[in-house]
């Protein structure tokens, strides 16, 4: 085992990006993700990288577009309102099929909202916050070691599929501290970036163009069909979830990110009371881990989705369960974090009502 | 009571995430438990962190005789440099003991500079909490540089070091011994000496045996994520 360092979530995500070879970071301050650009502003000069505090979130995402187009590993980060501003650029990056990593440390919304944690950006993340038929790969870590590992993987996934990847965290994950370890891992063989606009000498004199404008409707439809085929490959290959104690479970709690850790504490407590409760923790929010649900749907009697939102992921849970079993919901909003006991009380009520 | 402080006013600074808040809360509780006649105030001067601040434990601390001074109302959950006037009052009031929990890094210490004039009227301890497991304070040279910048921004002089080489509940006694080795190097560079060690309660006995020169402050951890019960304070 390597050396463990005590880090804040935002710092750990930054260092993981640098270890993954990210040398371009463009950002703009917003709580609760400020430690990430701050960390990058300190680290990038030490690794001959580039840090720019852009004039706005819109500028920052378009700088990512440029750096990614030139073949570099590039990242930006923000929190909810700032990520809304980036949506046009994200759609362009997806349309131009460029690899990039975007981090959203979610706070309470809508509007400027507050600075305490939230999960109300699920729809924006997985259903396309920008325009057009595009998809982001969306990964939701629940602890800092997983955040480090998923950021590492995010850069590889982005390069492999030529697609932007979103790391969806929340304020708690960004602000909390845990020991982390940076492991040198090679995840997959990556194709050379022959499409990059990095000078004719680098691709045998062939002109490369990065663009998302296709005026001929047939050409644009073909481009869309190609994108959809890529998304289908991602759905097939990249679903990821953690399943805890579901073998004999009557009820499965479904939660992601920080909320899943709170739910896990509730599961432990409920198991001690003799209640048969498990947890499904989606790690890839897009693609949604349908295959993992299919293992659990035949045996559990009901699902309880818990989110720090008014109920967003619960729609994907209902689509996946498809009416086979009841799907309940419990949520808190505005930056209020549910306590383990609140979740446990919901479960007791559901299971009590079923008897 | 071991010698964690010499003066009525104790100021806690350090790098971002070095454990200042946990050390401040536990020092305030130790002051409260030491049967001093003065009431104890804990000043939450953290204008840098949006979460995990001493104001989050205001009720429990009040029950233990520690009055938390922090922004009130809607400002409590903001990250604004809004400082209540009672901070200056607590420094000037000779009948009150104060622990000041300063925000991390030179950026956080800047808020302390605001009180230079008030602090010139009273003797104080100003400690630098050092956790060498944090990314920017892994060498003695880094710590000495941080100390210099914090002194510059706060316009005050650091009077002692606190060895806080913990890794939360995963700490081993050997981590604190390594922490003290680094602090000894910092003393060689700066002339400022270690005043005390801070560690989780289970390790106090072992750490006292391994580092007998320094009193050990047991750290009951207050700043916990919602899936973990905070220690009883």
Coordinates of C-alpha atoms in Angstrom, one line a residue, chain A residues 48-355:
Chain A
X48 CA 4.6 22.6 -16.1
X49 CA 0.9 22.7 -16.5
X50 CA -1.5 25.6 -17.2
X51 CA -4.0 27.1 -14.7
X52 CA -6.3 29.9 -15.9
X53 CA -8.8 31.6 -13.7
X54 CA -11.1 32.5 -16.6
X55 CA -13.3 35.6 -16.7
X56 CA -16.4 33.4 -16.4
X57 CA -17.6 29.8 -16.4
X58 CA -18.5 30.2 -20.1
X59 CA -14.9 31.2 -20.9
X60 CA -13.5 28.4 -18.8
X61 CA -15.5 25.6 -20.6
X62 CA -14.6 27.0 -24.0
X63 CA -10.9 27.0 -23.0
X64 CA -11.4 23.3 -22.2
X65 CA -12.9 22.9 -25.7
X66 CA -9.8 24.4 -27.2
X67 CA -7.3 22.5 -25.1
X68 CA -9.2 19.2 -25.6
X69 CA -9.3 19.9 -29.4
X70 CA -5.6 20.2 -29.4
X71 CA -5.4 16.7 -27.8
X72 CA -4.5 17.8 -24.2
X73 CA -6.1 16.3 -21.1
X74 CA -8.2 19.3 -19.8
X75 CA -10.6 19.9 -16.9
X76 CA -12.9 22.5 -15.5
X77 CA -14.9 22.5 -12.3
X78 CA -17.7 24.5 -10.8
X79 CA -20.8 24.2 -8.6
X80 CA -24.4 24.1 -9.7
X81 CA -25.1 27.7 -11.0
X82 CA -21.6 27.7 -12.7
X83 CA -22.3 24.4 -14.3
X84 CA -25.5 25.8 -15.8
X85 CA -23.5 28.5 -17.4
X86 CA -21.2 25.9 -19.0
X87 CA -24.0 23.9 -20.7
X88 CA -23.6 25.4 -24.2
X89 CA -19.9 24.6 -24.2
X90 CA -20.5 21.1 -22.9
X91 CA -22.9 20.5 -25.8
X92 CA -20.3 21.7 -28.2
X93 CA -17.6 19.4 -26.7
X94 CA -20.0 16.5 -26.9
X95 CA -21.0 17.4 -30.5
X96 CA -17.3 17.8 -31.6
X97 CA -16.6 14.4 -29.8
X98 CA -13.8 15.7 -27.6
X99 CA -12.5 14.2 -24.4
X100 CA -12.8 16.4 -21.3
X101 CA -13.5 16.1 -17.6
X102 CA -16.0 18.4 -15.9
X103 CA -16.5 18.4 -12.1
X104 CA -19.8 19.6 -10.5
X105 CA -19.7 19.9 -6.7
X106 CA -23.4 20.4 -6.3
X107 CA -25.0 22.9 -3.9
X108 CA -28.7 23.6 -3.1
X109 CA -30.7 25.3 -5.8
X110 CA -32.5 26.4 -7.9
X111 CA -31.1 29.8 -8.9
X112 CA -28.2 31.0 -6.7
X113 CA -29.6 28.7 -4.0
X114 CA -27.3 28.2 -1.1
X115 CA -23.8 26.9 -0.4
X116 CA -24.8 23.7 1.5
X117 CA -24.8 20.3 -0.3
X118 CA -27.4 19.2 -2.8
X119 CA -28.2 16.6 -5.5
X120 CA -30.7 18.7 -7.5
X121 CA -28.5 18.6 -10.6
X122 CA -29.2 15.0 -11.5
X123 CA -31.6 15.8 -14.4
X124 CA -29.1 18.4 -15.8
X125 CA -26.3 15.9 -15.6
X126 CA -27.9 12.7 -17.1
X127 CA -30.7 14.0 -19.3
X128 CA -28.6 16.6 -21.2
X129 CA -28.3 20.0 -19.5
X130 CA -27.4 21.6 -22.9
X131 CA -29.1 21.4 -26.3
X132 CA -29.2 18.5 -28.7
X133 CA -29.1 14.7 -28.5
X134 CA -25.9 14.1 -26.5
X135 CA -24.9 12.2 -23.5
X136 CA -22.2 12.7 -20.8
X137 CA -20.7 9.8 -18.9
X138 CA -21.7 10.7 -15.4
X139 CA -19.8 9.3 -12.4
X140 CA -20.8 9.8 -8.8
X141 CA -18.2 9.0 -6.1
X142 CA -19.3 8.4 -2.5
X143 CA -15.9 8.7 -0.8
X144 CA -12.7 10.4 -1.4
X145 CA -10.7 7.4 -2.5
X146 CA -13.4 6.6 -5.0
X147 CA -13.4 10.2 -6.1
X148 CA -9.6 9.8 -6.8
X149 CA -10.1 6.5 -8.7
X150 CA -13.1 7.8 -10.7
X151 CA -11.3 11.0 -11.8
X152 CA -8.4 8.8 -13.0
X153 CA -10.9 6.6 -14.9
X154 CA -12.8 9.6 -16.2
X155 CA -9.8 10.8 -18.2
X156 CA -9.4 7.4 -19.7
X157 CA -13.1 7.0 -20.5
X158 CA -13.1 10.5 -22.1
X159 CA -10.1 9.6 -24.3
X160 CA -11.4 6.1 -25.1
X161 CA -14.9 7.2 -26.2
X162 CA -14.0 10.8 -27.2
X163 CA -16.7 12.0 -25.0
X164 CA -16.9 14.5 -22.0
X165 CA -17.2 12.9 -18.6
X166 CA -18.9 14.6 -15.6
X167 CA -17.9 13.9 -12.1
X168 CA -21.0 14.6 -10.0
X169 CA -20.1 15.3 -6.4
X170 CA -21.8 17.4 -3.8
X171 CA -20.7 20.0 -1.2
X172 CA -20.1 17.4 1.5
X173 CA -17.8 15.3 -0.7
X174 CA -15.9 18.4 -1.8
X175 CA -15.5 19.7 1.8
X176 CA -14.9 16.6 3.9
X177 CA -11.6 15.2 4.6
X178 CA -10.4 11.6 4.3
X179 CA -7.0 9.8 3.8
X180 CA -6.4 9.0 0.1
X181 CA -3.8 7.1 -1.8
X182 CA -2.7 7.7 -5.4
X183 CA -2.1 4.5 -7.2
X184 CA -0.4 4.2 -10.5
X185 CA -2.9 2.2 -12.6
X186 CA -3.2 1.7 -16.3
X187 CA -6.8 1.1 -17.0
X188 CA -7.2 0.6 -20.7
X189 CA -5.3 0.9 -24.0
X190 CA -6.1 4.2 -25.5
X191 CA -6.1 5.1 -29.2
X192 CA -3.7 7.8 -30.5
X193 CA -5.3 11.2 -30.8
X194 CA -5.0 11.4 -34.6
X195 CA -7.9 13.8 -34.8
X196 CA -6.2 16.5 -32.7
X197 CA -5.6 20.0 -34.1
X198 CA -2.0 20.0 -32.9
X199 CA -0.1 20.8 -36.1
X200 CA 0.1 19.2 -39.5
X201 CA 3.5 17.6 -38.7
X202 CA 1.8 15.5 -36.0
X203 CA -0.6 13.7 -38.3
X204 CA 1.3 13.3 -41.6
X205 CA 0.1 16.5 -43.2
X206 CA -3.6 15.7 -43.0
X207 CA -5.8 18.7 -42.0
X208 CA -7.8 18.1 -38.8
X209 CA -10.9 20.2 -38.1
X210 CA -12.7 20.3 -34.7
X211 CA -16.2 21.5 -35.3
X212 CA -19.8 20.8 -34.2
X213 CA -21.5 22.7 -37.1
X214 CA -23.0 20.4 -39.8
X215 CA -25.3 22.3 -42.1
X216 CA -26.3 19.5 -44.3
X217 CA -29.3 17.8 -42.5
X218 CA -28.3 14.3 -43.9
X219 CA -24.8 14.8 -42.7
X220 CA -26.0 16.0 -39.3
X221 CA -28.3 13.0 -39.0
X222 CA -25.5 10.6 -39.9
X223 CA -23.4 12.4 -37.3
X224 CA -26.2 11.9 -34.7
X225 CA -26.6 8.2 -35.7
X226 CA -22.9 7.7 -35.1
X227 CA -23.1 9.4 -31.7
X228 CA -26.1 7.2 -30.7
X229 CA -24.2 4.1 -31.7
X230 CA -21.3 5.3 -29.5
X231 CA -23.7 5.9 -26.6
X232 CA -25.2 2.4 -27.0
X233 CA -21.6 1.0 -26.7
X234 CA -21.2 3.0 -23.5
X235 CA -24.5 1.8 -22.1
X236 CA -23.4 -1.8 -22.8
X237 CA -19.9 -1.5 -21.3
X238 CA -19.8 1.1 -18.6
X239 CA -22.5 0.6 -16.1
X240 CA -21.3 0.6 -12.5
X241 CA -22.9 0.2 -9.2
X242 CA -22.3 -1.1 -5.7
X243 CA -24.8 -3.6 -4.2
X244 CA -24.8 -4.0 -0.4
X245 CA -26.8 -6.7 1.5
X246 CA -29.4 -7.2 -1.2
X247 CA -29.4 -11.0 -1.4
X248 CA -32.1 -11.5 1.3
X249 CA -33.4 -7.9 1.3
X250 CA -37.1 -7.1 1.3
X251 CA -36.4 -3.5 0.7
X252 CA -33.5 -1.9 -1.2
X253 CA -32.6 1.7 -0.6
X254 CA -31.3 3.4 -3.8
X255 CA -28.9 6.4 -3.2
X256 CA -25.8 7.8 -4.8
X257 CA -22.9 10.0 -3.5
X258 CA -22.9 11.2 0.1
X259 CA -26.5 10.2 0.5
X260 CA -25.5 6.6 -0.1
X261 CA -23.1 6.7 2.8
X262 CA -25.8 8.0 5.1
X263 CA -28.1 5.3 3.7
X264 CA -25.4 2.7 4.4
X265 CA -25.3 3.8 8.1
X266 CA -29.1 3.4 8.1
X267 CA -28.9 -0.1 6.6
X268 CA -26.4 -1.2 9.3
X269 CA -28.8 0.1 12.0
X270 CA -31.9 -1.5 10.4
X271 CA -30.1 -4.8 10.0
X272 CA -29.3 -4.7 13.7
X273 CA -33.0 -4.4 14.3
X274 CA -33.6 -7.5 12.3
X275 CA -35.0 -5.7 9.2
X276 CA -34.0 -7.1 5.8
X277 CA -32.7 -4.0 4.1
X278 CA -30.1 -3.5 1.4
X279 CA -28.6 -0.7 -0.7
X280 CA -28.1 -0.2 -4.4
X281 CA -25.6 2.6 -5.0
X282 CA -25.4 3.7 -8.6
X283 CA -21.8 4.9 -9.4
X284 CA -22.4 5.5 -13.1
X285 CA -25.5 7.7 -13.2
X286 CA -25.3 7.7 -17.0
X287 CA -25.3 5.0 -18.1
X288 CA -27.7 4.1 -15.4
X289 CA -26.8 0.7 -13.9
X290 CA -29.8 -1.2 -15.2
X291 CA -28.0 -4.5 -15.2
X292 CA -27.3 -4.2 -11.5
X293 CA -31.0 -3.5 -10.8
X294 CA -32.0 -6.5 -12.9
X295 CA -30.1 -8.8 -10.4
X296 CA -32.1 -7.3 -7.5
X297 CA -35.6 -6.7 -8.9
X298 CA -36.8 -10.3 -8.8
X299 CA -36.1 -10.8 -5.1
X300 CA -36.7 -7.5 -3.3
X301 CA -40.3 -6.4 -2.6
X302 CA -39.8 -2.6 -2.8
X303 CA -37.4 0.2 -3.4
X304 CA -36.8 3.4 -1.5
X305 CA -34.9 6.1 -3.4
X306 CA -33.2 8.8 -1.2
X307 CA -31.8 12.0 -2.6
X308 CA -30.9 15.5 -1.6
X309 CA -33.5 16.7 -4.1
X310 CA -37.2 16.7 -4.8
X311 CA -36.9 13.4 -6.6
X312 CA -34.8 13.2 -9.7
X313 CA -32.9 9.9 -9.9
X314 CA -36.1 8.2 -8.6
X315 CA -37.5 8.7 -12.2
X316 CA -34.7 6.5 -13.6
X317 CA -35.3 3.9 -10.8
X318 CA -39.0 3.8 -11.7
X319 CA -38.1 3.4 -15.5
X320 CA -35.8 0.6 -14.6
X321 CA -38.1 -1.2 -12.1
X322 CA -40.8 -0.6 -14.7
X323 CA -43.8 -1.2 -12.4
X324 CA -42.6 -4.6 -11.2
X325 CA -42.3 -3.4 -7.6
X326 CA -43.3 -0.2 -5.7
X327 CA -40.7 2.6 -5.7
X328 CA -40.9 5.0 -2.8
X329 CA -39.0 8.3 -2.4
X330 CA -37.6 10.3 0.4
X331 CA -35.8 13.6 -0.2
X332 CA -34.5 16.7 1.6
X333 CA -33.7 20.0 -0.2
X334 CA -32.1 23.3 0.2
X335 CA -28.8 22.0 1.6
X336 CA -30.4 19.9 4.4
X337 CA -28.6 16.6 4.6
X338 CA -30.8 13.7 5.7
X339 CA -29.7 11.9 9.0
X340 CA -29.4 8.1 9.0
X341 CA -32.3 7.9 11.5
X342 CA -34.6 9.8 9.1
X343 CA -33.9 7.2 6.4
X344 CA -34.3 4.4 8.9
X345 CA -37.7 5.8 10.0
X346 CA -38.9 5.8 6.3
X347 CA -37.9 2.2 5.9
X348 CA -39.6 1.1 9.1
X349 CA -42.8 2.8 8.0
X350 CA -42.7 1.1 4.6
X351 CA -41.9 -2.4 6.0
X352 CA -44.4 -2.0 8.8
X353 CA -47.1 -1.0 6.4
X354 CA -46.4 -4.1 4.3
X355 CA -47.0 -6.5 7.1

